[in-house]
XYZ file of C-alpha atoms in Angstrom:
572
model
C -113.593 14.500 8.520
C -113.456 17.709 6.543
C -109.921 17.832 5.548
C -108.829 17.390 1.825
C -107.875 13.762 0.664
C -103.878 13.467 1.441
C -101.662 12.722 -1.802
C -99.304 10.828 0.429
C -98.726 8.053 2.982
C -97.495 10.156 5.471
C -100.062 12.727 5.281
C -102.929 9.811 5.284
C -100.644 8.954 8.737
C -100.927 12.190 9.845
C -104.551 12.812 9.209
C -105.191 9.405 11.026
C -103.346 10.873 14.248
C -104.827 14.207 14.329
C -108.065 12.797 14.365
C -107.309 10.220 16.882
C -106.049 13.017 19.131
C -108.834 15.201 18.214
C -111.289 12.356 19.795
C -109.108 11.779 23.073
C -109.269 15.329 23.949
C -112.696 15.476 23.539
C -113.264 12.315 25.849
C -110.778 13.863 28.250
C -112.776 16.881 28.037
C -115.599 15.180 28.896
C -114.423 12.623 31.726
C -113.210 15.984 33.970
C -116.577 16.895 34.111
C -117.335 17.279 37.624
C -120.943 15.464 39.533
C -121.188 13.221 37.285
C -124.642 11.463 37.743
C -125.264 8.181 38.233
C -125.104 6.033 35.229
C -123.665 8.772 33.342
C -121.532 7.940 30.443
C -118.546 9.421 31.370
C -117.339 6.585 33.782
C -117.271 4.269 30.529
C -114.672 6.995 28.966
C -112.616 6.665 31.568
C -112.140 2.929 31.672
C -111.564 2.896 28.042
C -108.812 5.640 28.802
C -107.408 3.576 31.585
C -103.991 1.224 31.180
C -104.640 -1.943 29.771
C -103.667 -4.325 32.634
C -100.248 -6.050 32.212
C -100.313 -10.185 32.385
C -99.437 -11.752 35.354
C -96.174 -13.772 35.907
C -96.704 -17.394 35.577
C -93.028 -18.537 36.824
C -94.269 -18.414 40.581
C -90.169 -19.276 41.180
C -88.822 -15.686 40.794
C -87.175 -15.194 37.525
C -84.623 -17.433 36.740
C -83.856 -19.763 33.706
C -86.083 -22.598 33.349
C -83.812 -25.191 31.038
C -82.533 -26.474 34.212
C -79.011 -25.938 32.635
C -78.183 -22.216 33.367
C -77.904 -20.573 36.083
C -80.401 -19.265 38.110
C -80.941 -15.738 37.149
C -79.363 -16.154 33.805
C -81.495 -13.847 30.569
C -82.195 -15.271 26.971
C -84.854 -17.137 25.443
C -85.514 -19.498 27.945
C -85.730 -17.673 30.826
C -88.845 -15.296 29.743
C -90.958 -18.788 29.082
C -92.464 -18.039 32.305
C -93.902 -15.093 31.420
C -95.911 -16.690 27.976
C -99.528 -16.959 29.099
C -100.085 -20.423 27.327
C -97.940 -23.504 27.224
C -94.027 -23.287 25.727
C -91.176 -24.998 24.967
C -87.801 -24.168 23.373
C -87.142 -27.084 20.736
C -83.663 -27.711 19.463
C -83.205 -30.149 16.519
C -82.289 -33.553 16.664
C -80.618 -33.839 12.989
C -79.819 -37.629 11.455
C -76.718 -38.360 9.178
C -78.270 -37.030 6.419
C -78.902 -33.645 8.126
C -82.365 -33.888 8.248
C -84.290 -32.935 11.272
C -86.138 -36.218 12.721
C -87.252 -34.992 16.123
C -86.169 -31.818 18.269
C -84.905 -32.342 22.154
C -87.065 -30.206 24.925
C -84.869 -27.648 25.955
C -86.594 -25.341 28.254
C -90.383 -24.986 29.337
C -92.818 -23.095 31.093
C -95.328 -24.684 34.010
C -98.567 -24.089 31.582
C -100.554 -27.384 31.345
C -102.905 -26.964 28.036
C -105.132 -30.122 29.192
C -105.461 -31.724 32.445
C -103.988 -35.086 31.057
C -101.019 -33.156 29.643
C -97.962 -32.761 31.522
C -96.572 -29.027 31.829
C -93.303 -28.711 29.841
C -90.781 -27.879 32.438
C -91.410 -31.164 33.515
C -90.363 -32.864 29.899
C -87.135 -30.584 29.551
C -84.421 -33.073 28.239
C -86.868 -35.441 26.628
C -87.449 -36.288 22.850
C -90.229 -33.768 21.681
C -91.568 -37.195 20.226
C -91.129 -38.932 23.131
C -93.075 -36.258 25.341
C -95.519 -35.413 22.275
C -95.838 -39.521 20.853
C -98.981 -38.020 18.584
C -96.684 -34.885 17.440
C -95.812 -36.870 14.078
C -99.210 -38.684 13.729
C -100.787 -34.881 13.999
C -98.984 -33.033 11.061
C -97.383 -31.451 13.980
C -93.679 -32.478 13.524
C -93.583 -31.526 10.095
C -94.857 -28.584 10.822
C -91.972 -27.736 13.558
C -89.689 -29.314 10.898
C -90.825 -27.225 8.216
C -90.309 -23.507 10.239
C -86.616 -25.143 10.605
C -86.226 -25.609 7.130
C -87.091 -22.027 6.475
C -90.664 -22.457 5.731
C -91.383 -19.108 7.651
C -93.457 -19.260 11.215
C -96.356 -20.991 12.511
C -98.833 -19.068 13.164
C -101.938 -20.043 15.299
C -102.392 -23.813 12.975
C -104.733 -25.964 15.156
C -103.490 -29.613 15.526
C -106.267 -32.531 16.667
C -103.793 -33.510 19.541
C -104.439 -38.038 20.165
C -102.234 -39.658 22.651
C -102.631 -42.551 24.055
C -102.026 -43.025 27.853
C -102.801 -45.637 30.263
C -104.674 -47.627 27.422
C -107.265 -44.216 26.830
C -107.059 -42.060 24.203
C -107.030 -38.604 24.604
C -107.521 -36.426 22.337
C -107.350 -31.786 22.541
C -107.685 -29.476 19.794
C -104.904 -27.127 20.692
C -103.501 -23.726 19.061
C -99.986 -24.162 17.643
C -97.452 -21.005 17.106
C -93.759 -21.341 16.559
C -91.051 -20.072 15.239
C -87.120 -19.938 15.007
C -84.908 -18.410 17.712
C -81.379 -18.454 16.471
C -81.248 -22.318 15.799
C -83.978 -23.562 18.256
C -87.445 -23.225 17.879
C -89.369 -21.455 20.146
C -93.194 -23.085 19.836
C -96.316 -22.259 22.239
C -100.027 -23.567 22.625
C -103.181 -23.098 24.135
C -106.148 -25.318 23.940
C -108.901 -24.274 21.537
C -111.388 -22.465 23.903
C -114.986 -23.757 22.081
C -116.213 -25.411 18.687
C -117.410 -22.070 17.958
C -113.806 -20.549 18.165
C -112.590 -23.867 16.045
C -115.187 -23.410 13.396
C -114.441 -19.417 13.324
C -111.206 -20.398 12.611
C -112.010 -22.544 10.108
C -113.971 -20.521 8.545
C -111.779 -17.458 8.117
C -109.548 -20.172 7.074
C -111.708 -21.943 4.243
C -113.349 -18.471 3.258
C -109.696 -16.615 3.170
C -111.573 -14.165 5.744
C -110.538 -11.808 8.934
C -111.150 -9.334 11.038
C -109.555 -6.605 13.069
C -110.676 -4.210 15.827
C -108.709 -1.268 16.466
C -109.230 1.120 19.747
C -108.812 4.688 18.796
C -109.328 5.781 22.717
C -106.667 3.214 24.287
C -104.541 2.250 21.398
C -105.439 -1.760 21.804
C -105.830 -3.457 18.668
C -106.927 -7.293 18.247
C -106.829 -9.594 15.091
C -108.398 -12.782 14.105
C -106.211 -15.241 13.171
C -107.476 -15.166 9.578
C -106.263 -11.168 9.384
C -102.907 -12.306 10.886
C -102.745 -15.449 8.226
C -103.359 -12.710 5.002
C -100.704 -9.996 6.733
C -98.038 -12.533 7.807
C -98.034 -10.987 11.151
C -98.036 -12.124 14.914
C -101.000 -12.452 16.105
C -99.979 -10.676 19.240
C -98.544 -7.920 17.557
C -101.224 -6.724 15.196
C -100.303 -3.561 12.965
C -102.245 -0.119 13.930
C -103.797 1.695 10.959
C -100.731 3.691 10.503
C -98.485 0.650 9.531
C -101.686 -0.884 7.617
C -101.006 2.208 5.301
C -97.029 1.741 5.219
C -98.003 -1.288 2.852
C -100.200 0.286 0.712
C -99.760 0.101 -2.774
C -99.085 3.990 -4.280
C -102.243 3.850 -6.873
C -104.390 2.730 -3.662
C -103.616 5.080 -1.046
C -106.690 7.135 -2.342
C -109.183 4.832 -1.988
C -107.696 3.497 1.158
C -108.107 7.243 1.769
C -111.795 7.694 1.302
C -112.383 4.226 2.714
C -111.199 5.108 5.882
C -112.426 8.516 6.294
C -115.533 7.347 5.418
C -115.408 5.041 8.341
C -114.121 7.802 10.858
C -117.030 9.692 9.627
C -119.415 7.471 10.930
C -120.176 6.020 7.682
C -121.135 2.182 7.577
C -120.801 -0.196 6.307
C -118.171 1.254 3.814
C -116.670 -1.142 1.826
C -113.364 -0.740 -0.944
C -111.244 -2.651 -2.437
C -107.426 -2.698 -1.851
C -104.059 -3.491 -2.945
C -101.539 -4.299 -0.027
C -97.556 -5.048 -0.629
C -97.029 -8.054 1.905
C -93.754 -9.316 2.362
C -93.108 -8.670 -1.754
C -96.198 -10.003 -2.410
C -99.299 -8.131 -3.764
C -102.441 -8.880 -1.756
C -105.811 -7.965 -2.564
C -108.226 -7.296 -0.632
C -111.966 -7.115 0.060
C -111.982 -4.521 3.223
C -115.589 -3.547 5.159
C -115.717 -1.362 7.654
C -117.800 -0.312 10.146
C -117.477 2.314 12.821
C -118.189 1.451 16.727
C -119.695 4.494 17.858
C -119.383 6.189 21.700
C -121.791 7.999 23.823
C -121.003 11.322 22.576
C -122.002 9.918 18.837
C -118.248 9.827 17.933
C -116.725 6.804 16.181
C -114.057 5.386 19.219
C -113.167 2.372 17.330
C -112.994 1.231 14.169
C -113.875 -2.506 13.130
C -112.539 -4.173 9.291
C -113.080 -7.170 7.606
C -111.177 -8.551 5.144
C -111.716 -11.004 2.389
C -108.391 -12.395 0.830
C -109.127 -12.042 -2.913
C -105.435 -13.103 -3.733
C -105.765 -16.516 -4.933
C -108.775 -15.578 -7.134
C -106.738 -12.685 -8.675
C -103.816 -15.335 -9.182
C -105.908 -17.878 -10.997
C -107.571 -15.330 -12.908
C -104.092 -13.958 -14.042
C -102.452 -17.558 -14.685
C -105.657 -18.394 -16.971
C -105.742 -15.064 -18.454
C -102.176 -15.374 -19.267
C -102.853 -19.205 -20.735
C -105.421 -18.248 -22.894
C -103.335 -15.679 -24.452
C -100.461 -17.681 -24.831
C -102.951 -20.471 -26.077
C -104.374 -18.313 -28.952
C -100.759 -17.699 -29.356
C -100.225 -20.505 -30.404
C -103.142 -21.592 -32.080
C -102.466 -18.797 -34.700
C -99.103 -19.783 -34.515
C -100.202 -23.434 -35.572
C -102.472 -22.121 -38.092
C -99.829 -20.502 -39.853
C -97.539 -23.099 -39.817
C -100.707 -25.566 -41.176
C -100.454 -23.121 -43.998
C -97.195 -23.263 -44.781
C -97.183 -26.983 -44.421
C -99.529 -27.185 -46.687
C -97.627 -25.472 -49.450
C -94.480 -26.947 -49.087
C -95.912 -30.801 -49.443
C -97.883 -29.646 -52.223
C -94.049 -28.740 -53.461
C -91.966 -31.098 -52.287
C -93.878 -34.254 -52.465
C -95.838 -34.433 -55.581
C -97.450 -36.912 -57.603
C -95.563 -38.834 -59.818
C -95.218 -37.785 -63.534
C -96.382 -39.812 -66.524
C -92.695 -40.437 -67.575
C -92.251 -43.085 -64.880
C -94.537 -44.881 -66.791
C -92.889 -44.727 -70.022
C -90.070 -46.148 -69.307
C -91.807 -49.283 -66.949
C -91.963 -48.245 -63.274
C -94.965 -48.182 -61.156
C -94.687 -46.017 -58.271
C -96.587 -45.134 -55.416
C -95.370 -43.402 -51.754
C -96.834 -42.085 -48.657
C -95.959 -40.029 -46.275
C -97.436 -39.434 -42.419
C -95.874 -37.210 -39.875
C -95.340 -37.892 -36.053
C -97.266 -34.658 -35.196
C -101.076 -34.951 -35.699
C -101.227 -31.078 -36.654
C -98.184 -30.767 -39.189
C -98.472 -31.563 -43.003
C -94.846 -31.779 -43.464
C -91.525 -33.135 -41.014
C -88.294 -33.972 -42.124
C -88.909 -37.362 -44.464
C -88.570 -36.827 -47.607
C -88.319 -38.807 -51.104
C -87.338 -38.360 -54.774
C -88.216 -40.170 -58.101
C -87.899 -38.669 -61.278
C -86.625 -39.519 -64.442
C -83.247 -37.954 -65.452
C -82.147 -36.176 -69.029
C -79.734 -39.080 -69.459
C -82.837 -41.848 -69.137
C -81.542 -42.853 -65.715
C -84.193 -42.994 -62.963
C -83.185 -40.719 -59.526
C -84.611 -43.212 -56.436
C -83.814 -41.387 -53.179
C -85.308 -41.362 -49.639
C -83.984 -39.524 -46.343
C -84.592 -38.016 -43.036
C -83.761 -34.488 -41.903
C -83.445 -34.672 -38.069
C -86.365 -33.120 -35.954
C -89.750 -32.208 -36.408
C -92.319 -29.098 -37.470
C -90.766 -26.101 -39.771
C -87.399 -26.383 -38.765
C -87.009 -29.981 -39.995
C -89.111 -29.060 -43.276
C -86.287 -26.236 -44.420
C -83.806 -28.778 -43.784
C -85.322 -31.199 -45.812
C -86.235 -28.803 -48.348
C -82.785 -27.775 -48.696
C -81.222 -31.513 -49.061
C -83.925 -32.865 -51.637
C -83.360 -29.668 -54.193
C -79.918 -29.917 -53.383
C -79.897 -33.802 -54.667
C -81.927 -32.794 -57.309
C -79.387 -30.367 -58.870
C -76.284 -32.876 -57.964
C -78.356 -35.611 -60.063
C -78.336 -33.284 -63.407
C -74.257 -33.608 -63.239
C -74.621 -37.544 -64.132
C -72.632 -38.548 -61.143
C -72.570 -41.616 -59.183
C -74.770 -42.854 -56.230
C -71.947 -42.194 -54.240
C -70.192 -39.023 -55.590
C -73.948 -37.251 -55.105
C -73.711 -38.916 -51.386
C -70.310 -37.560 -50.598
C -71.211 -33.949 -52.201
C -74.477 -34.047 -50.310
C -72.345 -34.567 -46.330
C -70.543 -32.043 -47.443
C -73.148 -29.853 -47.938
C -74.496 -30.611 -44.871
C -71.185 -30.562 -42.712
C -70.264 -27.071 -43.938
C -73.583 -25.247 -42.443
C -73.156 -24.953 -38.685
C -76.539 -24.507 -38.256
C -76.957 -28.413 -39.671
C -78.013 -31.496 -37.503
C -77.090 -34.991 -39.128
C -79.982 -36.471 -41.782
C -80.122 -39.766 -43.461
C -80.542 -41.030 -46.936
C -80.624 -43.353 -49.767
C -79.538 -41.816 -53.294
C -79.285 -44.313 -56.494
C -80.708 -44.633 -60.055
C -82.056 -47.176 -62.284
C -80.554 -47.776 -65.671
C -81.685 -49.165 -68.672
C -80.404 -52.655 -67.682
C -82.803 -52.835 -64.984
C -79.597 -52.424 -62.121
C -80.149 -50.367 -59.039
C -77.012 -48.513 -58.516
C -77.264 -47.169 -54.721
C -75.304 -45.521 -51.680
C -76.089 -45.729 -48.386
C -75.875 -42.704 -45.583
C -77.057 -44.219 -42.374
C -80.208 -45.177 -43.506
C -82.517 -48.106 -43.980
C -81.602 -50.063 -46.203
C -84.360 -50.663 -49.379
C -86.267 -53.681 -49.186
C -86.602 -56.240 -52.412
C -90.256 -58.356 -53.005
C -88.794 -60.968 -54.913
C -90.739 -63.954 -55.727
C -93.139 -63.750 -52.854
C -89.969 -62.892 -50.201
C -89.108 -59.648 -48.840
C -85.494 -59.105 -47.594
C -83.739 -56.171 -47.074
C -80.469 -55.037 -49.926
C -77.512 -55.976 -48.743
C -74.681 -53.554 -48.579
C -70.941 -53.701 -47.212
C -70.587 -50.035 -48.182
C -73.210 -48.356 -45.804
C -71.314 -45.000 -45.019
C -72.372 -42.539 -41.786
C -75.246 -40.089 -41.270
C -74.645 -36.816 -43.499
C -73.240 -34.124 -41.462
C -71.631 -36.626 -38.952
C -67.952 -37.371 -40.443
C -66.331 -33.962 -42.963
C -64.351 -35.532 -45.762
C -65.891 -38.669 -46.261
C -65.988 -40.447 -49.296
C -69.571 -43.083 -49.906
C -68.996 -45.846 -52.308
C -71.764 -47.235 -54.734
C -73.387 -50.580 -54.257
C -74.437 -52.474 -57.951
C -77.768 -54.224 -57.251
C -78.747 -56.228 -60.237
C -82.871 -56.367 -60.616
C -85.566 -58.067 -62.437
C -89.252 -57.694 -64.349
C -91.744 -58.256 -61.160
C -89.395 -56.720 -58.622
C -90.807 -54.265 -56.545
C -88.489 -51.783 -54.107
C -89.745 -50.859 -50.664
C -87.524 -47.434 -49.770
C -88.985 -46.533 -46.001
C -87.838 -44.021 -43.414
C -86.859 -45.115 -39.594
C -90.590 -43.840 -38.536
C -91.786 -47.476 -40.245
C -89.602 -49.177 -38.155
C -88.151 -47.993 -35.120
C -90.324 -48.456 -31.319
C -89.326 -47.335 -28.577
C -87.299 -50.121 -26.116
C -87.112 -52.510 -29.609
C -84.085 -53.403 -31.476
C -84.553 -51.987 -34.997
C -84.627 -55.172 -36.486
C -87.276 -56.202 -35.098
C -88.611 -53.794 -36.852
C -87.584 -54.211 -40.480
C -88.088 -58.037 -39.874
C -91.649 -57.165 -39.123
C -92.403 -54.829 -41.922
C -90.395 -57.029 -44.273
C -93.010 -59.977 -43.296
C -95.850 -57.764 -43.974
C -94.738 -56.579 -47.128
C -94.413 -60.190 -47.996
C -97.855 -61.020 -47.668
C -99.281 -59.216 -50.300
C -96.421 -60.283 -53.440
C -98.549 -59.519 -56.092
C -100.120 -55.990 -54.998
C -99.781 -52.980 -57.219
C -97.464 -50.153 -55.347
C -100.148 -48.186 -54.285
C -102.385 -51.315 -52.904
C -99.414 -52.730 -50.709
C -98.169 -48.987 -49.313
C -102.357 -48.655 -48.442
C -102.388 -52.916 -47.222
C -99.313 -51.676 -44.830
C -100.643 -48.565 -43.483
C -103.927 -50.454 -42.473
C -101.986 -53.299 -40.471
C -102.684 -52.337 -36.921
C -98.408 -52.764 -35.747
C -97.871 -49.887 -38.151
C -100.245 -47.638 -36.055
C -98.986 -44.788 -33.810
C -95.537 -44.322 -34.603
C -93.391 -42.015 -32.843
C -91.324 -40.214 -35.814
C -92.332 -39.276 -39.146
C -92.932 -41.727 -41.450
C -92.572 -42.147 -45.477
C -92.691 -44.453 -48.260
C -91.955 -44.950 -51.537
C -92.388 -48.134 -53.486
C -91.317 -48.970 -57.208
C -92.325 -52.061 -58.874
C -90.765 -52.728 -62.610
C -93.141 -54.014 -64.974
């Protein structure tokens, strides 16, 4: 071909046709040829120029409907069955309550018998489709018909390893299913598979996402594999001439499908490309060779492709190109977070100061969060000693988890912290504190534990839906006791928390825990303070620091679900 590349689809189309005509003429040219010799060529031009012969009828009845409900001479669906060259049925479905189709009723059917030991299906018209097909479900093939009801598009060419059982022998017929809807019945054909060799080309276009197509440029005729319909979407019967095959190319392709195929036309082989196709919304890719089938007068009179179906690949490729992006997204995104983590416990939970000391506390705390990767959640703790000689104890529990937990928290312990320089109560700090937290919209409800220590050894404490503080008191652990436990901050605007007076002695050690220590999922909670209370127990002499390590090593206090902190005080 020595015409320019085209820039469009229509002018690729056009191209295609003038040289298609171009080639006709010249055959025709050649066929008039007068004393033609024996064994000349030109006898082969003319049969490929000839008509392609038109099937014969198979209803030997004269046309007529062949549901055995209309009448005879009636048009529509069923009355063209006997013109399908392989076996056919019209299917209507048998719904159940539910409206799901459980079998389909034989509605009309041609006189095609697809094996000897099968009946023909105008003889099973008003039968079950199970009943006349007993290894339909067995086969895959009911759910198949079911599925192209259900709007799971046609069935095109699926083979189905047809067993029946009849007179105590089983049978058994690969056979070549297509079907698909026709208004609200299903219109489904079949023809046995003619060899193992066609069964294991099928399968093998099938496994290897391969096809192949053979187009006629003398007579028009073009035939398809049943892979190359399967990547189109397209009937078998009607496969697309090159024209259409360039209606669905995609815009940056049409020049390579351009060179591709004049390359072909040329006389080139094998040429081979690569090329995008818009199927059904759907971008294809494809693996195209092609290979011209040359005449007697040297021209190209048919042109053969095959196509590999690189879609899948492609897909994959793109899916895992797209996670490993959106992994390293979030590693760095991790990273960072790590970092600032890191930072904020560094700032927020740091090691007690000498001045505990001085005034005879020994404390020690721990903290562990749900997430392997995070430094920081939403427990938190305070102990310092206050400008008026009082000692601030508090514990809590911002809700959540990762960064957005960790400002929350942030903002409630230095929040505390300035409410504690005013000299106020356990509970006035409490109430301020919900406050705080009911006022920001942007809030979700926390717990905590706020009280101090005075010089006369009492434990002044209020209580905002959290754990109560346990006491080791001469070898026995029991949780405080409170009547004036108040609700979660940010739950109830308004509220006013009361302060509980516990009264404490030299050797008493304080166990103030978040939920994390406690709570498993499908257990009662008390379970789980009874539990930790009876571990803490065992160890009544341990130094803060030993008993916090002594209960992280038990093994029931291994794999908790929340974040999880302690802080223990023991007064010497």
């Amino acid at each position: 071909m020595g015409f320019p590349l085209p820039d469009t689809v229509e002018e690729l189309k056009a191209l295609i046709g003038s040289e298609v005509s171009a080639l006709r003429t010249a055959v025709r040219r050649t066929a008039d040829r007068p004393a033609a010799a024996p064994g000349d060529e030109v006898t082969a031009s003319v049969q490929l120029l000839a008509p392609t012969p038109t099937l014969p009828a198979h209803n030997d009845t004269g046309a007529g409907c062949l549901c055995s409900t209309h009448d005879r001479g009636a048009t529509g669906t069923c009355a063209v069955l006997g013109a399908i060259p392989a076996s056919a049925v019209l299917l209507e479905p048998v719904h159940d309550e539910t409206g799901t189709v459980r079998d389909f009723r034989i509605v009309a059917g041609n006189r095609i018998r697809s094996a000897e030991w099968l009946e023909a299906p105008d003889r099973q018209v008003g039968q079950r489709f199970l009943e006349a097909r007993p290894g339909a479900a067995a086969s895959g093939l009911l759910a198949a018909l079911t599925d192209v009801v259900a709007g799971g598009g046609p069935l095109e060419g699926r083979v189905v390893d047809y067993t029946e059982q009849r007179l105590g022998r089983l049978h058994r017929a690969p056979l070549l299913y297509s079907a698909a809807l026709c208004g609200e019945q299903v219109l489904a054909t079949w023809r046995p598979v003619q060899s193992q060799t066609e069964l294991l080309t099928i399968d093998a276009q099938y496994l290897a996402s391969l096809g192949w197509g053979s187009w006629d440029l003398l007579s028009g005729k073009v035939t398809w594999s049943e892979g190359l319909s399967r990547i189109f979407h397209a009937d078998i019967r009607m496969p697309w001439s090159l024209e259409q095959l360039c209606d669905t190319l995609l815009p940056d392709d049409l020049t390579a499908f351009a060179e591709f195929l004049t390359s072909v036309l040329a006389g080139e082989e094998p040429a081979w490309t690569r090329i995008r196709f818009l199927v059904l919304g759907e971008v294809r890719t494809l693996d195209l060779m092609g290979r011209p089938v040359v005449g007697t007068d040297g021209r190209p009179w048919a042109v053969n492709l095959v196509a590999r179906d690189l879609t899948p690949q492609i897909r994959s490729r793109r899916r895992l190109a797209e996670t490993e992006r959106e992994s390293d997204r979030l590693r760095r995104q991790a990273r960072a977070e790590r970092r600032v983590a890191d930072a904020l416990r560094e700032a927020l939970l740091p090691t007690h100061s000498e001045a505990l000391a001085a005034v005879g506390l020994t404390v020690a705390a721990s903290y562990g969060p749900a997430e392997p990767d995070a430094a920081v959640g939403g427990d938190w703790y305070k102990c310092r000693l206050l400008p008026d000689g009082r000692v601030l104890v508090a514990i809590g529990d911002a809700a959540g988890h990762g960064l957005d937990a960790v400002a929350r928290m942030s903002q409630q312990r230095h929040a505390l912290a300035g409410l504690a320089q005013t000299g106020a109560s356990a509970g006035e700090i409490t109430t301020w504190l919900n406050e705080l937290v009911c006022s920001d919209p942007t809030e979700q409800t926390a717990t905590v534990v706020t009280g101090h220590i005075d010089d006369a050894r009492n434990l002044h404490w209020a209580d905002a839906g959290h754990p109560a503080p346990l006491l080791l008191r001469d070898g026995r652990a029991r949780p405080l006791h409170t009547g004036k436990r108040g609700p979660l901050l940010g739950a109830l605007p308004g509220y006013a928390y009361e302060t509980t007076t516990t009264s404490l002695r030299p050797g008493d050690l304080l166990l103030l825990y978040t939920d994390g220590m406690v709570e498993r999922r499908g257990e009662d909670v008390t379970k789980g303070i009874d539990r930790l209370a009876d571990l803490v127990a065992r160890t009544p002499d341990a130094a803060p620091r030993d008993l916090i390590d002594a209960i992280l090593a038990d093994p029931d206090q291994s794999g908790h679900e929340d974040d999880a902190c302690m802080l223990a005080i023991r007064l010497d």
